[in-house]
Amino acid sequence: MLRRILALTIKEFIGILKNRKSRMVLILPPIAQIIVFGYAATFDLKDVPVAIYNEDQGEISRQIIARFKGSRVFRIIGGLQSDDQISPVISLKKALLVLHFHEEFSKDILKGGHGDLQVILDGRNSNTALIALNYVHTIVADFNRSWAKKNGVGSSPARLITRSWFNRMLDSHWFIIPGIVALLTIVVTLEVTALSVAKEREAGTFDQLLVTPMTPFEILIGKSLPGLIIGLVEGTFIIIATCYWFEIPLRGSLLVLYSGLFTFLLSAIGIGLMISSISLTQQQGLMGAFMFLVPSVVLSGFATPIANMPKFVQDLTLLNPMRYILVIVRSVFLQGAGFDLLWTQYIPMAIIGIVSLAIAGFLFKRRLY
Amino acid sequence: MGSYSSSTEKKLARMRLRGLIKKEIHQILRDPSSIGIAFFLPVVLLLIFGYGVSLDAEHVPIGIVIEQPGPETNAFVAGFMESEYFNPVFFQSVQQAESALLQRKIMGIVWTRSDFTRRLLGGAEAPIGVIVDGVDANQARIVQGYITGVWMKWIASYAKAKGKLLSVPVNIKHRIWFNSAVRSRNFLVPGLIAVIMTLIGGMLTSMVIAREWERGTMEALLVTPVRIREIILGKVIPYFFLGMGGMALSVFISIVIFHVPFRGSYLALGLASALFMLTAIALGLIISTAAGSQFVAGQIAIVITFLPAFMLSGFVFDINSMPLPIQIITYIVAARYFVSILQSLFLAGNIWPIYIVNCCYLAIMAALFFMIIKKKSHKRLI
Amino acid sequence: MSRARDNDEGYCIVAQNLRKSFFSGNKEIVALHDCTFKVKSGVVTGLIGPDGAGKTTFMRLCAGLLVPDSGSVQVLGFDATEHFLDVQTNIRYMPQRFGLYEDLTVRENLELYSDLLGIEPEKREDRYRILMDMTGLAPFMGRLAGRLSGGMKQKLGLACTLLKPPRLLILDEPTVGVDPVSRRELWEIVYSQVEQEGMSVLLSTAYLDEAERCQEVILMHEGHVMGQGVPDRFSKPLSGHCFMLKPAPQKKRALQRSLANRDEVIDAIILGERIRLVTTEAMEPEAVREFFGLEQTVEITESEPRLEDAFIWLLKERLKKLGRSVKFKTITHRKVAGKGDEEVIVVKNLKRRFGDFYAVAGISFSVRRGEVFGLLGANGAGKTTTFRMLCGLLPASEGQLYVAGKNLRKARAKARERIGYMAQKFSLYVDLTVLQNLRFFSSAYGLFGKKQEERINWALEAFDLKDEANSISRDLPLGYKQRLALAAALMHEPDILFLDEPTSGVDPLARRQFWAHINSLADAGVTIMVTTHFMEEAEYCDRIVIMKRGRILAQGTPEELKKRFHPPGITNPTMEDTFITLIEMEGA
């Protein structure tokens, strides 16, 4: 039996690797994705275009502007001369934000102790706007502190001392890139397993396989192994790239990481085989995989937190194996978490895996003929 | 050629084109999968994304450790209790809070030491410890911002109550235009329309053409007197209208279900959508010339339309902040221009200069794509 | 600008030094080697040749779908490359799989092609009526093309090309996979059009009997033209070379095999209880007995030469010249255990329902050990469904069936080790090499280690696959693929072999080689069950069953059936006559 399974697995591998097209499917998307996600997918801003409308003649506005000039986040695109210019500069996306120092700005501060700095932001992408606003706050708070110190004005009674754990610089790459490990393994594993039966059905080879003495169980195992192995190999590739190319620290143990990956792959294979056993053509398999992948990526916490979703959607995500592996991968990488902290993630994933494999086995047997 | 007068030839050409379009319509009506891709897919995707993708943190679980409570700390904590952004959880010691953070039960910790009140009243700068979970850097930054907000509010009222001069010389007053409620859905949903339409245009067209090759119907078409441009138009026209239908449905869902404001002109939206639809369909046609089978076409379509439209269109991730080489790539992503138009039309209204410039880009891309198609397609098998 | 005008000499196609090659991987495959020939106007010309002869390439070049590497082809006086639009306005071409839109109705398909061909709306209805009457499709105008049977689809395809009678009609293997009744109808339509409209027809076919009816044939082989002329011109020289032998029934296979490999024999095939022999030298019937040392009990009569004889002769001559073997290989197979006439396949009142429709509506038959048993029927008769049930691929709705004493559907996987199965189209793994395929299937059947190596070597040797062992299966010529498929089905030395249309689209020589293999298996006691559309192949069988609409119309030996069912007035019917008589009798 083992030998027959092995023969089928070897055959599957040759089939996958010999065909130029399916080889491409395994090689190109990982590279494209890691480049695109690794470089393009970032919430960290830089070179945000800023326009300055400075009606103030005083010193203070100049000092603040100098701080903006010194920041890598902002890029000053020029000054405005009148109120009327604010609207077009924002609307036309020339600047994401306008800093408006009114006439009495410096005077107010020198006289009354504080003045208002007006910030107008383009909210068409409100997330970017919020992040930019946070940067503005940071720059101004820094200025406030040093100004207060210099002028001996009563210092603030309390002060926030902020630290970020796990990701000191709050670099959003550290969040996205380890996530790709999960994303890519599921994409590739689904590609390999979801289409494997449909491909044979279309080519007519499935009948040929069924008339051999192989049992459905053997066929099922033989079809799962390539997905598992390829998933692990590609996962390893991304893990290596994450550590050595993107230089993201791997703080936890590989054992914890790989047990997570393995459990995750079982559930991915189960789902892939479920799709496979119900689709008659490769196209249906592809559509099925796509229709599964999109929601499971969106509702996994890959790019946006699950906590922000409506309650019923949050409950829905409990069925999503990707939700759990993302926690595991990120915790192992950034937090160095071990089994003690993560066991709550393994269990649901293992349950999903077992259930989906069982259903796949059932469907497979039923739809076999 | 020469055997017919030009007017008969025109009549014949019209007849051929009409025949092809009629055929395509019959096929669309019979094959539920085309209608599914055009109407079902947008609805599902919009719902998934609309509900699933939100960058607005609310009720963030935050650990609060007050080592020695007093009236001052109570006022500070009240700020967290009142804020809709936070869901405070109290801990006896910072160790407990830290272990909750490790287990990811809370997103951050705000911590005052036992000497906080003494130092505060003594006029020394009393430190408030803040720890945030930095794994999700974006969320961490947003949470930090919220905490700072609570702190600032508290400190202002504290200073006022004590009659103390506040050491905040520069006070930021911000206004966020176009989306003052800062609802991320307002910009994500219009952006999504662009992503979905790219996918539909690219996938649907590339797959239906690949289907003709696969089933051998293309060979049979090619040997009739039909001109290649008629075959192309015969595909573009029906799927253009199908795509526009999907588009209208998406806009309807955005406005009615997701309550995204629409401030521009519908006519302008229609026009820009038409241009975009053309580029998407043209891309689909190009894919189909490269792919021999529906299966490959579908895969290419997902990789070269869906991913870039999603990642490189500026719909979630700011293009300016990307590395230069990737910024350059974004110029050939048609969705980039359409996202810009959509976000402006929905949230800002008719900003003509943006509208016109982006439409021009779309028109150039469409023209370019159709030129490539014209060059690439011929009535030959290879 | 060239005008539509037939060439002076009355030729509709003039090919000059036409050359076309393709790349498959890094290998250049020359489909046409500098071919120069002409096709006459106003007649039906048949293009004949084995797989890979370049027939389809030539037709596509004529239709302006391909650009030649060098040389030119003039169609109706137009250069097919330069003025392809003029060519396409004046000819119609029906590709091998005619591209009907299966999700459109019959009428919608006709409408589409009327629009594309520019037929005036007011003339359409009349034309549809004529064509639909002619093809018998009139009752099905509203049916989806995908729901038509294979034969009806071909007729609809033909109707679409005839909407506007073209001056030249090009048909690429219009009758592949079509049952004899539909085939005959297709031919009637084509010939009536040639007569009524005076059009020229160029067609390719794998059926030599069809080619025999063409007014002119062109023989091709590997991109070369071997000859051109009226069919008689090819077969005439063989008169006096053809004989029918009637040996004792149990000796026919051994005799056929010994004859087939003699140098003096062009061809020896089994036809029912007789053997048809074609010799290299003309001789008297009695001389044949002497020359080949036949027993006195063997009846010998002279027979008319056929185009197929000539084709095989020319092909063999050419292969010999190219230094290739023309000997038929036989294969060795272990003697199947068990005694004599035991029934190894038993089917009792078998039914299979799909929804309301009975694809198989209660059939019963049995097959004895070592028999070659044929399952014949029109398209959609339920042959493939029966086959799939026998192999355990499809559960039966009702009835009993036993293969080697077991119901394969219910039996444990082990029972399947006793059967071999060769599917309708090539269905091995095309991405794998020949060797990898053999290795995989032998493993799947539980062969390992030394035994496995032995069997693989046997397969490579017996089926002449040694040179191609490391070629990707996808790139193999059809004949090789078919041999590989048979080899894969035989790796585990099964007792029973199922063959579903094994020789569809294969040229006569390859078909003979294939049957040489089958016959040696039958001699070793392997039971063989086969479906086919080739009526000649039906005559190779010991017993046959003819099915229609899920029922059995008749069963018996080919001789019995031929005697019982034949068109009135015909004394010496072919199997095809018998088949059509039976089917039509039932239809009436």
CSV table of N, CA and C in Angstrom, one decimal, chain C residues 416-492:
chain,number,residue,atom,x,y,z
C,416,ARG,N,-9.7,-5.9,-9.0
C,416,ARG,CA,-9.4,-5.1,-10.2
C,416,ARG,C,-8.1,-5.5,-10.9
C,417,GLU,N,-7.3,-6.2,-10.1
C,417,GLU,CA,-6.0,-6.7,-10.7
C,417,GLU,C,-6.2,-7.6,-11.9
C,418,ARG,N,-7.4,-8.2,-11.9
C,418,ARG,CA,-7.6,-9.1,-13.0
C,418,ARG,C,-8.0,-8.5,-14.3
C,419,ILE,N,-8.3,-7.2,-14.3
C,419,ILE,CA,-8.8,-6.6,-15.5
C,419,ILE,C,-7.8,-5.5,-16.0
C,420,GLY,N,-7.8,-5.2,-17.3
C,420,GLY,CA,-7.1,-4.1,-17.8
C,420,GLY,C,-8.1,-3.2,-18.6
C,421,TYR,N,-7.8,-1.9,-18.7
C,421,TYR,CA,-8.8,-1.0,-19.3
C,421,TYR,C,-8.1,0.0,-20.1
C,422,MET,N,-8.6,0.2,-21.3
C,422,MET,CA,-8.0,1.2,-22.2
C,422,MET,C,-9.2,2.1,-22.6
C,423,ALA,N,-9.1,3.4,-22.2
C,423,ALA,CA,-10.2,4.3,-22.3
C,423,ALA,C,-10.3,4.8,-23.8
C,424,GLN,N,-11.4,5.5,-24.0
C,424,GLN,CA,-11.8,5.9,-25.4
C,424,GLN,C,-10.7,6.8,-26.0
C,425,LYS,N,-10.3,7.9,-25.3
C,425,LYS,CA,-9.2,8.7,-25.9
C,425,LYS,C,-8.0,8.4,-25.0
C,426,PHE,N,-6.9,8.8,-25.6
C,426,PHE,CA,-5.6,8.5,-24.9
C,426,PHE,C,-5.7,9.1,-23.5
C,427,SER,N,-5.7,8.3,-22.5
C,427,SER,CA,-5.8,8.9,-21.1
C,427,SER,C,-4.8,8.3,-20.2
C,428,LEU,N,-3.5,8.5,-20.6
C,428,LEU,CA,-2.4,8.4,-19.7
C,428,LEU,C,-1.9,9.8,-19.4
C,429,TYR,N,-0.9,9.8,-18.5
C,429,TYR,CA,-0.5,11.2,-18.1
C,429,TYR,C,0.4,11.8,-19.2
C,430,VAL,N,-0.1,12.8,-19.8
C,430,VAL,CA,0.6,13.4,-20.9
C,430,VAL,C,1.9,14.1,-20.5
C,431,ASP,N,2.0,14.5,-19.3
C,431,ASP,CA,3.2,15.2,-18.8
C,431,ASP,C,4.3,14.3,-18.5
C,432,LEU,N,4.0,13.0,-18.3
C,432,LEU,CA,5.0,12.0,-18.0
C,432,LEU,C,5.6,11.4,-19.2
C,433,THR,N,6.8,10.9,-19.1
C,433,THR,CA,7.4,10.2,-20.2
C,433,THR,C,6.8,8.8,-20.3
C,434,VAL,N,7.1,8.1,-21.4
C,434,VAL,CA,6.6,6.8,-21.6
C,434,VAL,C,7.0,5.9,-20.4
C,435,LEU,N,8.3,6.0,-20.1
C,435,LEU,CA,8.8,5.2,-19.0
C,435,LEU,C,8.1,5.5,-17.7
C,436,GLN,N,7.9,6.8,-17.4
C,436,GLN,CA,7.3,7.1,-16.1
C,436,GLN,C,5.8,6.6,-16.1
C,437,ASN,N,5.2,6.7,-17.2
C,437,ASN,CA,3.8,6.2,-17.3
C,437,ASN,C,3.8,4.7,-17.0
C,438,LEU,N,4.7,4.0,-17.6
C,438,LEU,CA,4.7,2.5,-17.4
C,438,LEU,C,5.0,2.2,-16.0
C,439,ARG,N,6.0,2.9,-15.4
C,439,ARG,CA,6.4,2.7,-14.1
C,439,ARG,C,5.2,3.0,-13.1
C,440,PHE,N,4.5,4.1,-13.4
C,440,PHE,CA,3.4,4.4,-12.5
C,440,PHE,C,2.3,3.4,-12.5
C,441,PHE,N,1.9,3.0,-13.7
C,441,PHE,CA,0.8,2.1,-13.8
C,441,PHE,C,1.2,0.7,-13.3
C,442,SER,N,2.4,0.3,-13.5
C,442,SER,CA,2.8,-1.0,-12.9
C,442,SER,C,2.8,-1.0,-11.4
C,443,SER,N,3.2,0.2,-10.8
C,443,SER,CA,3.2,0.3,-9.4
C,443,SER,C,1.7,0.3,-8.9
C,444,ALA,N,0.9,1.0,-9.6
C,444,ALA,CA,-0.5,1.1,-9.2
C,444,ALA,C,-1.1,-0.3,-9.2
C,445,TYR,N,-0.7,-1.2,-10.1
C,445,TYR,CA,-1.2,-2.5,-10.1
C,445,TYR,C,-0.4,-3.4,-9.2
C,446,GLY,N,0.5,-2.8,-8.4
C,446,GLY,CA,1.1,-3.6,-7.3
C,446,GLY,C,2.4,-4.3,-7.8
C,447,LEU,N,3.0,-3.9,-8.8
C,447,LEU,CA,4.2,-4.5,-9.2
C,447,LEU,C,5.4,-3.7,-8.7
C,448,PHE,N,6.4,-4.4,-8.1
C,448,PHE,CA,7.5,-3.7,-7.6
C,448,PHE,C,8.8,-4.5,-7.9
C,449,GLY,N,9.9,-3.8,-7.7
C,449,GLY,CA,11.2,-4.5,-7.8
C,449,GLY,C,11.5,-5.1,-9.1
C,450,LYS,N,12.0,-6.3,-9.0
C,450,LYS,CA,12.5,-7.0,-10.2
C,450,LYS,C,11.4,-7.3,-11.2
C,451,LYS,N,10.3,-7.7,-10.6
C,451,LYS,CA,9.1,-8.1,-11.5
C,451,LYS,C,8.7,-6.8,-12.3
C,452,GLN,N,8.7,-5.7,-11.6
C,452,GLN,CA,8.3,-4.4,-12.3
C,452,GLN,C,9.2,-4.1,-13.4
C,453,GLU,N,10.6,-4.2,-13.1
C,453,GLU,CA,11.5,-3.9,-14.2
C,453,GLU,C,11.3,-4.8,-15.4
C,454,GLU,N,11.1,-6.1,-15.1
C,454,GLU,CA,10.9,-7.1,-16.1
C,454,GLU,C,9.7,-6.7,-17.0
C,455,ARG,N,8.6,-6.3,-16.4
C,455,ARG,CA,7.4,-6.0,-17.1
C,455,ARG,C,7.6,-4.7,-18.0
C,456,ILE,N,8.3,-3.7,-17.4
C,456,ILE,CA,8.6,-2.5,-18.1
C,456,ILE,C,9.4,-2.8,-19.3
C,457,ASN,N,10.5,-3.6,-19.1
C,457,ASN,CA,11.3,-4.0,-20.3
C,457,ASN,C,10.5,-4.7,-21.3
C,458,TRP,N,9.6,-5.6,-20.9
C,458,TRP,CA,8.8,-6.3,-21.8
C,458,TRP,C,7.9,-5.4,-22.6
C,459,ALA,N,7.3,-4.4,-21.9
C,459,ALA,CA,6.4,-3.5,-22.6
C,459,ALA,C,7.2,-2.6,-23.6
C,460,LEU,N,8.4,-2.2,-23.3
C,460,LEU,CA,9.2,-1.3,-24.2
C,460,LEU,C,9.5,-2.1,-25.4
C,461,GLU,N,9.9,-3.4,-25.2
C,461,GLU,CA,10.3,-4.3,-26.2
C,461,GLU,C,9.1,-4.7,-27.1
C,462,ALA,N,8.1,-5.2,-26.5
C,462,ALA,CA,7.0,-5.7,-27.3
C,462,ALA,C,6.2,-4.7,-28.0
C,463,PHE,N,6.1,-3.5,-27.5
C,463,PHE,CA,5.3,-2.4,-28.2
C,463,PHE,C,6.2,-1.4,-28.9
C,464,ASP,N,7.5,-1.8,-29.1
C,464,ASP,CA,8.4,-1.0,-29.9
C,464,ASP,C,8.5,0.5,-29.3
C,465,LEU,N,8.6,0.6,-28.0
C,465,LEU,CA,8.6,1.9,-27.4
C,465,LEU,C,10.0,2.3,-26.9
C,466,LYS,N,11.0,1.4,-27.2
C,466,LYS,CA,12.3,1.6,-26.6
C,466,LYS,C,12.9,3.0,-26.9
C,467,ASP,N,12.8,3.3,-28.2
C,467,ASP,CA,13.4,4.6,-28.7
C,467,ASP,C,12.7,5.8,-28.1
C,468,GLU,N,11.5,5.6,-27.7
C,468,GLU,CA,10.7,6.8,-27.2
C,468,GLU,C,10.6,6.7,-25.7
C,469,ALA,N,11.3,5.8,-25.0
C,469,ALA,CA,11.1,5.6,-23.6
C,469,ALA,C,11.1,6.9,-22.8
C,470,ASN,N,12.0,7.8,-23.2
C,470,ASN,CA,12.1,9.1,-22.4
C,470,ASN,C,11.4,10.3,-23.1
C,471,SER,N,10.6,10.0,-24.1
C,471,SER,CA,9.8,11.1,-24.7
C,471,SER,C,8.6,11.4,-23.8
C,472,ILE,N,8.2,12.7,-23.8
C,472,ILE,CA,7.0,13.1,-23.1
C,472,ILE,C,5.8,12.5,-23.9
C,473,SER,N,4.9,11.9,-23.2
C,473,SER,CA,3.8,11.2,-23.9
C,473,SER,C,3.0,12.2,-24.8
C,474,ARG,N,2.9,13.4,-24.3
C,474,ARG,CA,2.1,14.4,-25.1
C,474,ARG,C,2.6,14.5,-26.5
C,475,ASP,N,3.9,14.4,-26.7
C,475,ASP,CA,4.5,14.7,-28.0
C,475,ASP,C,4.5,13.4,-28.9
C,476,LEU,N,4.0,12.3,-28.4
C,476,LEU,CA,4.1,11.1,-29.3
C,476,LEU,C,3.0,11.1,-30.4
C,477,PRO,N,3.3,10.5,-31.5
C,477,PRO,CA,2.3,10.4,-32.5
C,477,PRO,C,1.2,9.5,-32.0
C,478,LEU,N,0.0,9.6,-32.6
C,478,LEU,CA,-1.2,8.9,-32.2
C,478,LEU,C,-0.9,7.4,-32.0
C,479,GLY,N,-0.3,6.8,-33.0
C,479,GLY,CA,0.0,5.4,-33.0
C,479,GLY,C,0.8,4.9,-31.8
C,480,TYR,N,1.8,5.7,-31.4
C,480,TYR,CA,2.6,5.4,-30.3
C,480,TYR,C,1.8,5.5,-29.0
C,481,LYS,N,1.0,6.6,-28.9
C,481,LYS,CA,0.2,6.8,-27.8
C,481,LYS,C,-0.7,5.6,-27.5
C,482,GLN,N,-1.3,5.1,-28.6
C,482,GLN,CA,-2.2,4.0,-28.5
C,482,GLN,C,-1.5,2.7,-28.1
C,483,ARG,N,-0.3,2.5,-28.6
C,483,ARG,CA,0.5,1.4,-28.1
C,483,ARG,C,0.8,1.5,-26.6
C,484,LEU,N,1.2,2.7,-26.3
C,484,LEU,CA,1.5,2.9,-24.9
C,484,LEU,C,0.3,2.7,-24.0
C,485,ALA,N,-0.8,3.1,-24.4
C,485,ALA,CA,-2.0,2.9,-23.6
C,485,ALA,C,-2.3,1.4,-23.4
C,486,LEU,N,-2.1,0.7,-24.5
C,486,LEU,CA,-2.3,-0.8,-24.4
C,486,LEU,C,-1.3,-1.4,-23.5
C,487,ALA,N,0.0,-1.0,-23.7
C,487,ALA,CA,1.0,-1.5,-22.8
C,487,ALA,C,0.7,-1.3,-21.3
C,488,ALA,N,0.2,0.0,-21.0
C,488,ALA,CA,-0.1,0.3,-19.6
C,488,ALA,C,-1.2,-0.6,-19.1
C,489,ALA,N,-2.1,-0.9,-20.0
C,489,ALA,CA,-3.3,-1.7,-19.5
C,489,ALA,C,-2.9,-3.2,-19.3
C,490,LEU,N,-1.7,-3.6,-19.9
C,490,LEU,CA,-1.3,-5.0,-19.8
C,490,LEU,C,-0.1,-5.2,-18.9
C,491,MET,N,0.3,-4.2,-18.2
C,491,MET,CA,1.5,-4.3,-17.3
C,491,MET,C,1.3,-5.5,-16.3
C,492,HIS,N,0.1,-5.6,-15.8
C,492,HIS,CA,-0.1,-6.6,-14.7
C,492,HIS,C,-0.7,-7.9,-15.3
